[in-house]
GROMACS .gro file of C-alpha atoms in nm:
model
  479
    1MET     CA    1  -1.096  -4.181   1.185
    2ALA     CA    2  -1.134  -4.256   1.576
    3LYS     CA    3  -1.438  -4.214   1.716
    4HIS     CA    4  -1.476  -4.067   2.104
    5ASP     CA    5  -1.733  -4.059   2.379
    6GLU     CA    6  -1.750  -3.969   2.742
    7THR     CA    7  -1.655  -4.389   2.873
    8ASP     CA    8  -1.354  -4.383   2.626
    9THR     CA    9  -1.040  -4.340   2.862
   10GLN     CA   10  -0.826  -4.299   2.506
   11GLN     CA   11  -0.773  -3.954   2.476
   12PRO     CA   12  -0.930  -3.852   2.146
   13GLN     CA   13  -0.746  -3.822   1.744
   14GLY     CA   14  -0.793  -3.832   1.442
   15ILE     CA   15  -0.765  -3.716   1.062
   16LEU     CA   16  -1.007  -3.472   0.931
   17LEU     CA   17  -0.809  -3.437   0.579
   18LYS     CA   18  -0.582  -3.621   0.387
   19ALA     CA   19  -0.406  -3.547   0.067
   20ARG     CA   20  -0.187  -3.772  -0.157
   21ASN     CA   21   0.125  -3.653  -0.003
   22GLY     CA   22  -0.005  -3.728   0.385
   23ASP     CA   23  -0.243  -3.597   0.648
   24VAL     CA   24  -0.326  -3.205   0.627
   25ILE     CA   25  -0.556  -3.164   0.919
   26GLY     CA   26  -0.557  -3.341   1.198
   27PHE     CA   27  -0.711  -3.330   1.598
   28ASP     CA   28  -0.575  -3.459   1.908
   29GLU     CA   29  -0.657  -3.368   2.291
   30THR     CA   30  -0.452  -2.988   2.232
   31GLY     CA   31  -0.712  -2.930   1.962
   32LEU     CA   32  -0.669  -2.921   1.562
   33ARG     CA   33  -0.334  -2.987   1.406
   34MET     CA   34  -0.219  -2.859   1.067
   35ASN     CA   35   0.080  -2.975   0.841
   36LEU     CA   36   0.189  -2.679   0.613
   37SER     CA   37   0.426  -2.666   0.323
   38ASP     CA   38   0.782  -2.497   0.370
   39SER     CA   39   0.664  -2.204   0.144
   40VAL     CA   40   0.381  -2.116   0.371
   41ILE     CA   41   0.588  -2.140   0.671
   42THR     CA   42   0.832  -1.911   0.470
   43ASP     CA   43   0.573  -1.694   0.402
   44ILE     CA   44   0.410  -1.687   0.753
   45GLY     CA   45   0.760  -1.575   0.913
   46GLN     CA   46   0.798  -1.327   0.661
   47ARG     CA   47   0.444  -1.137   0.759
   48LEU     CA   48   0.582  -1.188   1.146
   49ALA     CA   49   0.727  -0.885   1.340
   50VAL     CA   50   1.060  -0.948   1.459
   51ARG     CA   51   1.175  -0.714   1.704
   52THR     CA   52   1.544  -0.591   1.565
   53ASP     CA   53   1.840  -0.358   1.712
   54ALA     CA   54   1.826  -0.043   1.577
   55SER     CA   55   2.231  -0.068   1.516
   56VAL     CA   56   2.103  -0.192   1.170
   57LEU     CA   57   2.025   0.103   1.014
   58GLY     CA   58   2.337   0.287   1.110
   59ASP     CA   59   2.393   0.566   1.325
   60VAL     CA   60   2.088   0.732   1.314
   61ASP     CA   61   1.819   0.833   1.587
   62ALA     CA   62   1.578   0.528   1.557
   63TRP     CA   63   1.388   0.301   1.749
   64ASN     CA   64   1.126   0.052   1.775
   65VAL     CA   65   1.278  -0.132   1.469
   66ARG     CA   66   1.105  -0.423   1.302
   67ALA     CA   67   1.197  -0.691   1.081
   68ILE     CA   68   0.926  -0.803   0.875
   69GLY     CA   69   0.972  -0.931   0.514
   70ASP     CA   70   1.207  -0.790   0.314
   71TRP     CA   71   1.172  -0.445   0.502
   72TYR     CA   72   1.317  -0.297   0.821
   73PHE     CA   73   1.015  -0.043   0.983
   74PHE     CA   74   1.105   0.158   1.222
   75ASP     CA   75   1.033   0.508   1.429
   76ALA     CA   76   1.280   0.809   1.393
   77ARG     CA   77   1.356   1.173   1.415
   78LEU     CA   78   1.514   1.269   1.074
   79PRO     CA   79   1.634   1.582   0.922
   80GLY     CA   80   1.291   1.780   0.765
   81LYS     CA   81   0.997   1.952   0.898
   82GLN     CA   82   0.811   1.581   0.910
   83GLY     CA   83   0.911   1.550   1.263
   84VAL     CA   84   0.905   1.183   1.438
   85ARG     CA   85   0.721   0.942   1.187
   86SER     CA   86   0.731   0.611   1.095
   87PHE     CA   87   0.993   0.487   0.842
   88ARG     CA   88   1.104   0.202   0.642
   89ARG     CA   89   1.407   0.055   0.445
   90LEU     CA   90   1.523  -0.251   0.270
   91LYS     CA   91   1.707  -0.506   0.420
   92LYS     CA   92   1.932  -0.561   0.144
   93ALA     CA   93   2.023  -0.330  -0.114
   94VAL     CA   94   1.932  -0.435  -0.505
   95ASP     CA   95   2.231  -0.247  -0.629
   96ASP     CA   96   2.545  -0.162  -0.470
   97GLY     CA   97   2.559   0.061  -0.194
   98ALA     CA   98   2.318   0.061   0.136
   99PRO     CA   99   1.977   0.095   0.061
  100ASP     CA  100   1.783   0.399   0.111
  101MET     CA  101   1.553   0.468   0.411
  102PHE     CA  102   1.216   0.665   0.339
  103ALA     CA  103   0.871   0.754   0.505
  104ASP     CA  104   0.660   0.454   0.553
  105PRO     CA  105   0.367   0.539   0.250
  106THR     CA  106   0.002   0.512   0.352
  107HIS     CA  107  -0.356   0.444   0.163
  108ALA     CA  108  -0.143   0.527  -0.182
  109LEU     CA  109   0.188   0.574  -0.359
  110PHE     CA  110   0.139   0.882  -0.500
  111ALA     CA  111   0.341   1.045  -0.825
  112VAL     CA  112   0.414   1.390  -1.017
  113LEU     CA  113   0.546   1.293  -1.351
  114SER     CA  114   0.662   1.525  -1.675
  115LEU     CA  115   0.718   1.469  -2.021
  116CYS     CA  116   0.921   1.794  -2.130
  117GLY     CA  117   1.184   1.951  -2.274
  118PRO     CA  118   1.547   2.028  -2.138
  119ARG     CA  119   1.453   2.356  -1.967
  120ARG     CA  120   1.234   2.176  -1.725
  121ALA     CA  121   1.439   1.923  -1.663
  122GLN     CA  122   1.744   2.135  -1.533
  123THR     CA  123   1.848   2.035  -1.137
  124GLN     CA  124   1.929   2.210  -0.866
  125ASN     CA  125   2.075   2.099  -0.516
  126THR     CA  126   1.745   2.289  -0.298
  127GLN     CA  127   1.695   2.097   0.028
  128LEU     CA  128   1.379   1.976   0.029
  129ARG     CA  129   1.169   2.033   0.328
  130PHE     CA  130   1.025   1.661   0.376
  131PRO     CA  131   1.323   1.479   0.178
  132TRP     CA  132   1.183   1.151   0.296
  133HIS     CA  133   0.877   1.158   0.157
  134VAL     CA  134   0.994   1.251  -0.173
  135VAL     CA  135   1.122   0.944  -0.366
  136THR     CA  136   1.229   0.865  -0.705
  137ALA     CA  137   1.265   0.507  -0.942
  138GLY     CA  138   1.592   0.318  -0.768
  139ASP     CA  139   1.794   0.342  -1.112
  140ASP     CA  140   2.055   0.577  -1.024
  141LEU     CA  141   1.965   0.818  -1.241
  142GLY     CA  142   1.761   1.081  -1.009
  143VAL     CA  143   1.468   1.276  -1.046
  144ALA     CA  144   1.542   1.415  -1.343
  145GLY     CA  145   1.546   1.072  -1.543
  146ASN     CA  146   1.844   1.050  -1.833
  147SER     CA  147   1.697   1.334  -2.064
  148GLY     CA  148   1.636   1.060  -2.354
  149THR     CA  149   1.992   0.993  -2.424
  150GLU     CA  150   1.943   0.609  -2.321
  151GLU     CA  151   1.680   0.393  -2.264
  152ALA     CA  152   1.574   0.306  -1.888
  153ARG     CA  153   1.569  -0.017  -1.703
  154ALA     CA  154   1.310  -0.166  -1.546
  155VAL     CA  155   1.336  -0.153  -1.148
  156SER     CA  156   1.075  -0.259  -0.843
  157HIS     CA  157   1.260  -0.018  -0.579
  158LEU     CA  158   1.288   0.342  -0.456
  159GLN     CA  159   1.584   0.573  -0.377
  160ILE     CA  160   1.501   0.924  -0.206
  161LEU     CA  161   1.681   1.224  -0.399
  162HIS     CA  162   2.017   1.414  -0.425
  163GLU     CA  163   1.926   1.704  -0.613
  164GLN     CA  164   1.591   1.856  -0.747
  165THR     CA  165   1.384   1.942  -1.047
  166ARG     CA  166   1.062   2.118  -1.092
  167ASP     CA  167   0.862   1.793  -1.013
  168SER     CA  168   1.029   1.688  -0.695
  169LEU     CA  169   0.989   2.051  -0.580
  170ILE     CA  170   0.653   2.025  -0.662
  171ALA     CA  171   0.570   1.716  -0.449
  172ASP     CA  172   0.778   1.903  -0.150
  173ALA     CA  173   0.543   2.184  -0.181
  174LEU     CA  174   0.215   1.932  -0.222
  175ILE     CA  175   0.374   1.769   0.108
  176SER     CA  176   0.406   2.113   0.262
  177ARG     CA  177   0.037   2.226   0.206
  178ARG     CA  178  -0.071   1.885   0.385
  179HIS     CA  179   0.158   1.933   0.659
  180GLU     CA  180  -0.004   2.302   0.726
  181ALA     CA  181  -0.310   2.186   0.764
  182PHE     CA  182  -0.253   1.863   0.938
  183ARG     CA  183  -0.348   1.604   0.709
  184ALA     CA  184  -0.195   1.270   0.599
  185LEU     CA  185   0.142   1.313   0.482
  186PRO     CA  186   0.183   1.081   0.125
  187VAL     CA  187   0.503   0.961  -0.013
  188ILE     CA  188   0.534   1.076  -0.327
  189PHE     CA  189   0.718   0.944  -0.643
  190ALA     CA  190   0.857   1.227  -0.860
  191ARG     CA  191   1.004   1.173  -1.197
  192THR     CA  192   1.131   1.416  -1.508
  193GLU     CA  193   1.156   1.285  -1.847
  194ALA     CA  194   1.311   1.489  -2.098
  195ASP     CA  195   1.419   1.490  -2.459
  196SER     CA  196   1.578   1.724  -2.730
  197ALA     CA  197   1.332   1.606  -3.000
  198GLY     CA  198   1.297   1.891  -3.227
  199SER     CA  199   0.945   1.919  -3.293
  200VAL     CA  200   0.649   1.772  -3.033
  201SER     CA  201   0.552   1.530  -3.314
  202ALA     CA  202   0.889   1.368  -3.285
  203LEU     CA  203   0.831   1.363  -2.917
  204LEU     CA  204   0.598   1.129  -2.956
  205GLY     CA  205   0.798   0.868  -3.031
  206CYS     CA  206   1.102   0.955  -2.907
  207GLN     CA  207   1.356   0.803  -2.662
  208GLY     CA  208   1.241   1.024  -2.404
  209TYR     CA  209   0.840   0.911  -2.410
  210LYS     CA  210   0.978   0.534  -2.427
  211ASN     CA  211   1.163   0.643  -2.091
  212PHE     CA  212   0.818   0.797  -1.978
  213ALA     CA  213   0.647   0.438  -2.057
  214GLN     CA  214   0.902   0.261  -1.843
  215THR     CA  215   0.906   0.526  -1.583
  216VAL     CA  216   0.482   0.450  -1.539
  217SER     CA  217   0.600   0.092  -1.534
  218ASN     CA  218   0.876   0.127  -1.250
  219LEU     CA  219   0.579   0.349  -1.043
  220LEU     CA  220   0.338   0.059  -1.059
  221SER     CA  221   0.598  -0.187  -0.989
  222THR     CA  222   0.759  -0.039  -0.657
  223ALA     CA  223   0.410   0.026  -0.537
  224GLN     CA  224   0.349  -0.376  -0.570
  225THR     CA  225   0.666  -0.413  -0.333
  226LEU     CA  226   0.476  -0.190  -0.119
  227GLY     CA  227   0.171  -0.296  -0.135
  228LEU     CA  228   0.015  -0.019  -0.233
  229PRO     CA  229  -0.218   0.132  -0.513
  230VAL     CA  230  -0.111   0.405  -0.738
  231LYS     CA  231  -0.253   0.747  -0.736
  232VAL     CA  232  -0.087   1.019  -1.000
  233LEU     CA  233  -0.138   1.340  -0.911
  234ALA     CA  234  -0.062   1.505  -1.267
  235VAL     CA  235   0.155   1.487  -1.588
  236SER     CA  236   0.321   1.785  -1.680
  237LEU     CA  237   0.367   1.857  -2.029
  238ASP     CA  238   0.628   2.130  -2.097
  239TYR     CA  239   0.741   2.159  -2.461
  240THR     CA  240   0.695   2.494  -2.639
  241LEU     CA  241   0.955   2.659  -2.783
  242GLU     CA  242   1.171   2.360  -2.756
  243ASP     CA  243   0.960   2.314  -3.076
  244ALA     CA  244   1.196   2.467  -3.390
  245ILE     CA  245   0.989   2.308  -3.672
  246SER     CA  246   0.591   2.361  -3.572
  247ASP     CA  247   0.360   2.669  -3.642
  248GLY     CA  248   0.107   2.721  -3.372
  249VAL     CA  249  -0.139   2.502  -3.492
  250GLN     CA  250   0.104   2.172  -3.557
  251TRP     CA  251   0.209   2.239  -3.216
  252ARG     CA  252  -0.108   2.245  -3.058
  253ASP     CA  253  -0.269   1.913  -3.225
  254GLY     CA  254   0.104   1.747  -3.145
  255ILE     CA  255   0.002   1.823  -2.784
  256TYR     CA  256  -0.359   1.690  -2.826
  257ARG     CA  257  -0.212   1.363  -2.971
  258LEU     CA  258   0.031   1.355  -2.704
  259MET     CA  259  -0.210   1.374  -2.440
  260GLU     CA  260  -0.438   1.092  -2.611
  261GLN     CA  261  -0.109   0.865  -2.637
  262ILE     CA  262  -0.020   0.943  -2.233
  263THR     CA  263  -0.406   0.876  -2.134
  264ALA     CA  264  -0.428   0.507  -2.338
  265LEU     CA  265  -0.068   0.434  -2.188
  266PHE     CA  266  -0.245   0.502  -1.852
  267ALA     CA  267  -0.565   0.305  -1.965
  268ASP     CA  268  -0.311   0.033  -2.055
  269HIS     CA  269  -0.160   0.004  -1.680
  270GLY     CA  270  -0.534   0.047  -1.513
  271LEU     CA  271  -0.469   0.387  -1.421
  272ARG     CA  272  -0.700   0.628  -1.406
  273LYS     CA  273  -0.689   0.961  -1.662
  274PRO     CA  274  -0.467   1.205  -1.579
  275LEU     CA  275  -0.469   1.534  -1.554
  276PHE     CA  276  -0.219   1.736  -1.762
  277THR     CA  277  -0.074   2.074  -1.600
  278SER     CA  278   0.159   2.289  -1.811
  279MET     CA  279   0.318   2.667  -1.768
  280PHE     CA  280   0.227   2.923  -2.007
  281ASP     CA  281   0.564   2.993  -2.194
  282ALA     CA  282   0.525   3.388  -2.245
  283GLY     CA  283   0.908   3.373  -2.357
  284THR     CA  284   1.273   3.474  -2.314
  285ARG     CA  285   1.390   3.799  -2.216
  286ASP     CA  286   1.420   3.825  -2.608
  287ILE     CA  287   1.154   3.588  -2.747
  288SER     CA  288   0.855   3.732  -2.677
  289ASP     CA  289   0.640   3.633  -3.009
  290HIS     CA  290   0.639   3.311  -3.136
  291SER     CA  291   0.379   3.071  -3.315
  292VAL     CA  292   0.387   2.833  -3.002
  293ILE     CA  293   0.326   3.115  -2.771
  294ARG     CA  294   0.030   3.204  -2.962
  295GLY     CA  295  -0.058   2.831  -3.008
  296GLN     CA  296  -0.105   2.792  -2.608
  297TRP     CA  297  -0.394   3.044  -2.600
  298GLU     CA  298  -0.630   2.767  -2.770
  299LEU     CA  299  -0.534   2.498  -2.570
  300SER     CA  300  -0.605   2.690  -2.264
  301TRP     CA  301  -0.998   2.682  -2.359
  302ASN     CA  302  -1.020   2.401  -2.568
  303HIS     CA  303  -0.841   2.067  -2.468
  304GLY     CA  304  -1.084   1.834  -2.558
  305GLN     CA  305  -1.184   1.569  -2.321
  306HIS     CA  306  -0.866   1.593  -2.120
  307ASP     CA  307  -0.843   1.733  -1.785
  308PHE     CA  308  -0.556   2.010  -1.857
  309LEU     CA  309  -0.466   2.322  -1.686
  310HIS     CA  310  -0.243   2.619  -1.765
  311VAL     CA  311  -0.136   2.679  -1.411
  312ALA     CA  312   0.048   3.005  -1.456
  313PRO     CA  313   0.205   3.191  -1.709
  314SER     CA  314   0.596   3.223  -1.688
  315TYR     CA  315   0.612   3.578  -1.716
  316MET     CA  316   0.557   3.616  -1.395
  317PHE     CA  317   0.903   3.463  -1.295
  318ALA     CA  318   1.275   3.546  -1.338
  319GLN     CA  319   1.503   3.345  -1.564
  320ASP     CA  320   1.868   3.388  -1.685
  321ALA     CA  321   2.020   3.475  -1.996
  322TYR     CA  322   1.910   3.118  -2.139
  323GLY     CA  323   1.553   3.129  -2.051
  324HIS     CA  324   1.581   2.893  -1.779
  325PRO     CA  325   1.375   2.975  -1.435
  326THR     CA  326   1.628   3.091  -1.160
  327GLU     CA  327   1.653   2.883  -0.842
  328GLY     CA  328   1.369   3.103  -0.658
  329ALA     CA  329   1.178   3.097  -0.963
  330CYS     CA  330   1.166   2.729  -1.017
  331LEU     CA  331   1.052   2.713  -0.623
  332GLU     CA  332   0.770   2.989  -0.712
  333MET     CA  333   0.682   2.789  -1.030
  334ALA     CA  334   0.673   2.434  -0.774
  335GLU     CA  335   0.404   2.664  -0.566
  336MET     CA  336   0.203   2.763  -0.800
  337GLU     CA  337   0.168   2.374  -0.974
  338ALA     CA  338   0.088   2.246  -0.642
  339ALA     CA  339  -0.167   2.489  -0.583
  340ALA     CA  340  -0.349   2.384  -0.890
  341ILE     CA  341  -0.283   2.019  -0.852
  342GLU     CA  342  -0.435   2.046  -0.535
  343ALA     CA  343  -0.729   2.230  -0.647
  344ALA     CA  344  -0.771   2.034  -0.907
  345ASN     CA  345  -0.763   1.652  -0.710
  346GLU     CA  346  -1.004   1.828  -0.483
  347ASP     CA  347  -1.255   1.909  -0.748
  348ALA     CA  348  -1.191   2.257  -0.687
  349PRO     CA  349  -1.183   2.517  -0.975
  350TRP     CA  350  -0.851   2.643  -1.113
  351THR     CA  351  -0.783   2.860  -1.358
  352CYS     CA  352  -0.566   3.219  -1.492
  353PRO     CA  353  -0.789   3.448  -1.585
  354LEU     CA  354  -0.823   3.390  -2.005
  355PHE     CA  355  -0.899   3.697  -2.227
  356LEU     CA  356  -1.124   3.554  -2.492
  357LEU     CA  357  -1.286   3.855  -2.692
  358ALA     CA  358  -1.209   4.207  -2.814
  359GLU     CA  359  -1.485   4.423  -2.956
  360LEU     CA  360  -1.468   4.751  -3.028
  361GLU     CA  361  -1.718   5.021  -2.879
  362GLY     CA  362  -1.879   5.328  -2.934
  363ASP     CA  363  -1.708   5.560  -3.201
  364GLY     CA  364  -1.421   5.246  -3.195
  365THR     CA  365  -1.233   5.436  -2.934
  366VAL     CA  366  -1.272   5.171  -2.653
  367ILE     CA  367  -1.175   4.809  -2.662
  368ARG     CA  368  -1.358   4.564  -2.482
  369CYS     CA  369  -1.170   4.307  -2.364
  370ARG     CA  370  -1.384   3.997  -2.215
  371ALA     CA  371  -1.237   3.751  -1.997
  372GLN     CA  372  -1.298   3.409  -1.819
  373ALA     CA  373  -1.178   3.412  -1.427
  374LEU     CA  374  -1.273   3.260  -1.128
  375GLY     CA  375  -1.338   3.596  -0.969
  376ALA     CA  376  -1.336   3.982  -1.047
  377LEU     CA  377  -1.027   4.093  -1.232
  378VAL     CA  378  -0.791   4.313  -1.054
  379LEU     CA  379  -0.523   4.567  -1.260
  380ASP     CA  380  -0.257   4.557  -0.994
  381SER     CA  381  -0.151   4.954  -0.910
  382ASP     CA  382   0.157   4.820  -0.792
  383ASP     CA  383   0.273   4.688  -1.104
  384PRO     CA  384   0.519   4.436  -0.955
  385LEU     CA  385   0.612   4.317  -1.319
  386LYS     CA  386   0.667   4.647  -1.427
  387SER     CA  387   0.436   4.617  -1.692
  388GLY     CA  388   0.397   5.006  -1.766
  389SER     CA  389   0.062   5.233  -1.816
  390ASP     CA  390  -0.104   4.972  -2.066
  391CYS     CA  391  -0.082   4.728  -1.803
  392GLY     CA  392   0.073   4.484  -2.065
  393PHE     CA  393  -0.179   4.556  -2.381
  394SER     CA  394  -0.073   4.682  -2.716
  395LEU     CA  395  -0.245   4.701  -3.063
  396VAL     CA  396  -0.074   4.500  -3.342
  397GLY     CA  397  -0.177   4.542  -3.740
  398ALA     CA  398  -0.357   4.812  -3.714
  399ASP     CA  399  -0.308   5.119  -3.962
  400ASN     CA  400  -0.309   5.437  -3.840
  401ASP     CA  401  -0.075   5.344  -3.531
  402PRO     CA  402  -0.304   5.415  -3.227
  403LYS     CA  403  -0.163   5.449  -2.900
  404ILE     CA  404  -0.355   5.336  -2.530
  405ILE     CA  405  -0.426   5.612  -2.335
  406ASP     CA  406  -0.618   5.438  -2.063
  407VAL     CA  407  -0.693   5.073  -1.896
  408CYS     CA  408  -0.923   4.990  -1.660
  409ILE     CA  409  -1.220   4.726  -1.513
  410ALA     CA  410  -1.542   4.782  -1.668
  411SER     CA  411  -1.813   4.925  -1.412
  412ASP     CA  412  -2.064   4.702  -1.579
  413ASP     CA  413  -1.838   4.355  -1.526
  414SER     CA  414  -1.553   4.292  -1.321
  415GLN     CA  415  -1.421   4.065  -1.585
  416ASP     CA  416  -1.401   4.279  -1.879
  417ILE     CA  417  -1.103   4.531  -1.930
  418LEU     CA  418  -1.165   4.842  -2.088
  419ILE     CA  419  -0.870   4.971  -2.329
  420ARG     CA  420  -0.922   5.344  -2.459
  421VAL     CA  421  -0.680   5.481  -2.747
  422ASP     CA  422  -0.657   5.810  -2.901
  423LYS     CA  423  -0.799   5.748  -3.200
  424ALA     CA  424  -1.023   5.407  -3.380
  425PRO     CA  425  -0.800   5.158  -3.505
  426THR     CA  426  -0.807   5.099  -3.856
  427GLY     CA  427  -0.690   4.791  -4.097
  428GLN     CA  428  -0.807   4.407  -4.187
  429ALA     CA  429  -0.586   4.253  -3.901
  430VAL     CA  430  -0.604   4.440  -3.576
  431HIS     CA  431  -0.546   4.248  -3.272
  432LEU     CA  432  -0.515   4.324  -2.936
  433ALA     CA  433  -0.210   4.165  -2.757
  434TYR     CA  434  -0.171   4.071  -2.407
  435ALA     CA  435   0.198   4.011  -2.268
  436ILE     CA  436   0.280   3.923  -2.618
  437GLY     CA  437   0.567   4.122  -2.854
  438HIS     CA  438   0.688   4.353  -2.584
  439ASP     CA  439   1.060   4.503  -2.649
  440ALA     CA  440   1.351   4.255  -2.492
  441SER     CA  441   1.414   4.269  -2.152
  442THR     CA  442   1.673   4.454  -1.934
  443ASP     CA  443   1.636   4.266  -1.638
  444GLU     CA  444   1.608   3.894  -1.527
  445MET     CA  445   1.260   3.877  -1.598
  446PRO     CA  446   1.103   3.812  -1.925
  447ALA     CA  447   1.054   4.048  -2.195
  448ASN     CA  448   0.639   3.992  -2.173
  449ARG     CA  449   0.493   4.147  -1.887
  450GLY     CA  450   0.125   4.183  -1.740
  451ALA     CA  451  -0.083   4.357  -1.481
  452VAL     CA  452  -0.404   4.167  -1.505
  453ARG     CA  453  -0.450   3.922  -1.232
  454ASP     CA  454  -0.731   3.789  -1.006
  455THR     CA  455  -0.800   3.797  -0.619
  456TRP     CA  456  -0.599   3.440  -0.564
  457SER     CA  457  -0.298   3.518  -0.376
  458GLU     CA  458  -0.022   3.303  -0.157
  459GLN     CA  459   0.298   3.400   0.005
  460SER     CA  460   0.589   3.211  -0.141
  461ILE     CA  461   0.882   3.060   0.052
  462THR     CA  462   1.079   3.313  -0.132
  463GLY     CA  463   0.938   3.614   0.023
  464ARG     CA  464   0.737   3.702  -0.301
  465ARG     CA  465   0.374   3.746  -0.309
  466LEU     CA  466   0.201   3.448  -0.575
  467HIS     CA  467  -0.073   3.590  -0.806
  468ARG     CA  468  -0.288   3.403  -1.072
  469TRP     CA  469  -0.167   3.632  -1.338
  470ALA     CA  470  -0.373   3.683  -1.655
  471LEU     CA  471  -0.251   3.423  -1.942
  472PRO     CA  472  -0.108   3.581  -2.292
  473ALA     CA  473  -0.356   3.635  -2.582
  474MET     CA  474  -0.379   3.798  -2.904
  475LEU     CA  475  -0.725   3.867  -3.000
  476PRO     CA  476  -0.857   3.975  -3.341
  477VAL     CA  477  -1.070   4.333  -3.281
  478HIS     CA  478  -1.392   4.266  -3.411
  479GLY     CA  479  -1.575   4.600  -3.482
   0.00000   0.00000   0.00000
C-alpha cells in the first residue's frame, strides 16, 4: 500500500481491502473508492426513485410519479372518500391485463378473513367508500374465493375488488370509522373462503379450509412484497344452519376444534392468536328453532382460551326467502361487525346482552331472567322488530300453559328482566326462551324477534339505527 507524507509530490492512492477476485476498497485524492458487484449495483438502482411521466398510469389524475424497484409510487385524486392520497402500482402485470393500483399501505397490511358457509359468501355490487384501500389476493377469484370448488393457488400480489362480500364491507366500514376519526387509513386484505361441507366436522378438512390456509400464506407473501408486517384484525366463522348433521353439542365442539386448528395455523406462520367473530344465527323466516341455534348460546359465554365474539343476533337484519341477508342487511351486518372488531382490537369491551339464568320468585308467577351486559338493559318501547307485548320471551315445556302478562326491567338490578305469568308454570322441563321458537314470519325479518337491548347505538348508512340486541337463549327455569 502506498505511503504519503507532507513532502510527497505525488497524489495519495492505495488499496485498503483486496479480495481474491480483485480490489474492493481503495483510495485516491478524491476519497474512498469501492468496486461493487453487478447484483449490488442492480439492488441500489431498484432502491433509487426515478421521476416518471404520469402517462405510464393511463388517463388518471395522478402526479409525482416515482419508479422504485418493481413499483410506481404516485399521488392521485381517485374516486372514493379517501381524497388525495399516495398510491402504488406494479410496473408490470403478474398475469394478463393491467396491474391494479391501490392505496400505499403504511405500518402493516391489515386483514379481515372468514371461513364460512355459502350464505356469508354471497356477493353484491355495492360500491365501497374506500375502494383503493380494500384488496384481496391477486388470483382473479375476487373477495369471495372459489367456495371450495377447486384448489386455490399461491400468489404474492394484490388486486382491488369488483364485487363485495360481507368481509370487504367490514373492511370498508373499518376504514370509514378511522377516516371519520382522522386516523391513519390502512389497506385491508379481505377474503371469504366458503365451503358446502355438510357438517362442521367435515369443514375441518374440506377444500374450503385448505383454501383458507392458502389464503393465509398468500396474505403473508403479498405483505412481504410490500415490505410490511401482517395484522389480522379478525377471522369470522359463520357456519351454522349449513350444518345438516350435527346436534348442538357436536356443532359447538366442532367450532372449538376449528378455532384450535386455525390458531395453530396462525402460529405456524408466526401470526398472533386471532380474534374470532360470528353472527349469532337466529334462524330464517320459517326456521325459528334448531339444535345449532340453541348450541350457539353456550359458545357466547364459554369459548375456552379463544378470543371469540358474537357481534350481533341475526334477528335484527332483514333477509330474503332463502335466509340470505338483503343488500341493506349486509351493510348493517358489516357495520356491527366493524364496531365489534374495532373495540376488540383496542382492548375495549364488546358483548351483546346475554341471558344466563332464569329463576322463579315468590309464588312462582314471576320469573327473574338474569343477564350479562355492558350496561343497563332496555326494553325498547318502540318495538322496531315487532316482537309484541312479550318482548321476545316465551315459556316452553310447561304442562299448564301459563301466559306471559308483563315484562319489565327489575327495579333492584338493571340487568335483570322480570317476566310475570298468569299462573306458576308446572312440569319437569320448563324453559324460558328468548328469540327462539317464534311463529313463521310474514315479512322480510326472521321469525324470531326480540325487544331487549343495551344503551349502545349507531346510525347505519342505510338510515336505520343499530343497537346491540340481546342474544337468543333457551334457559331452564329453576324453582
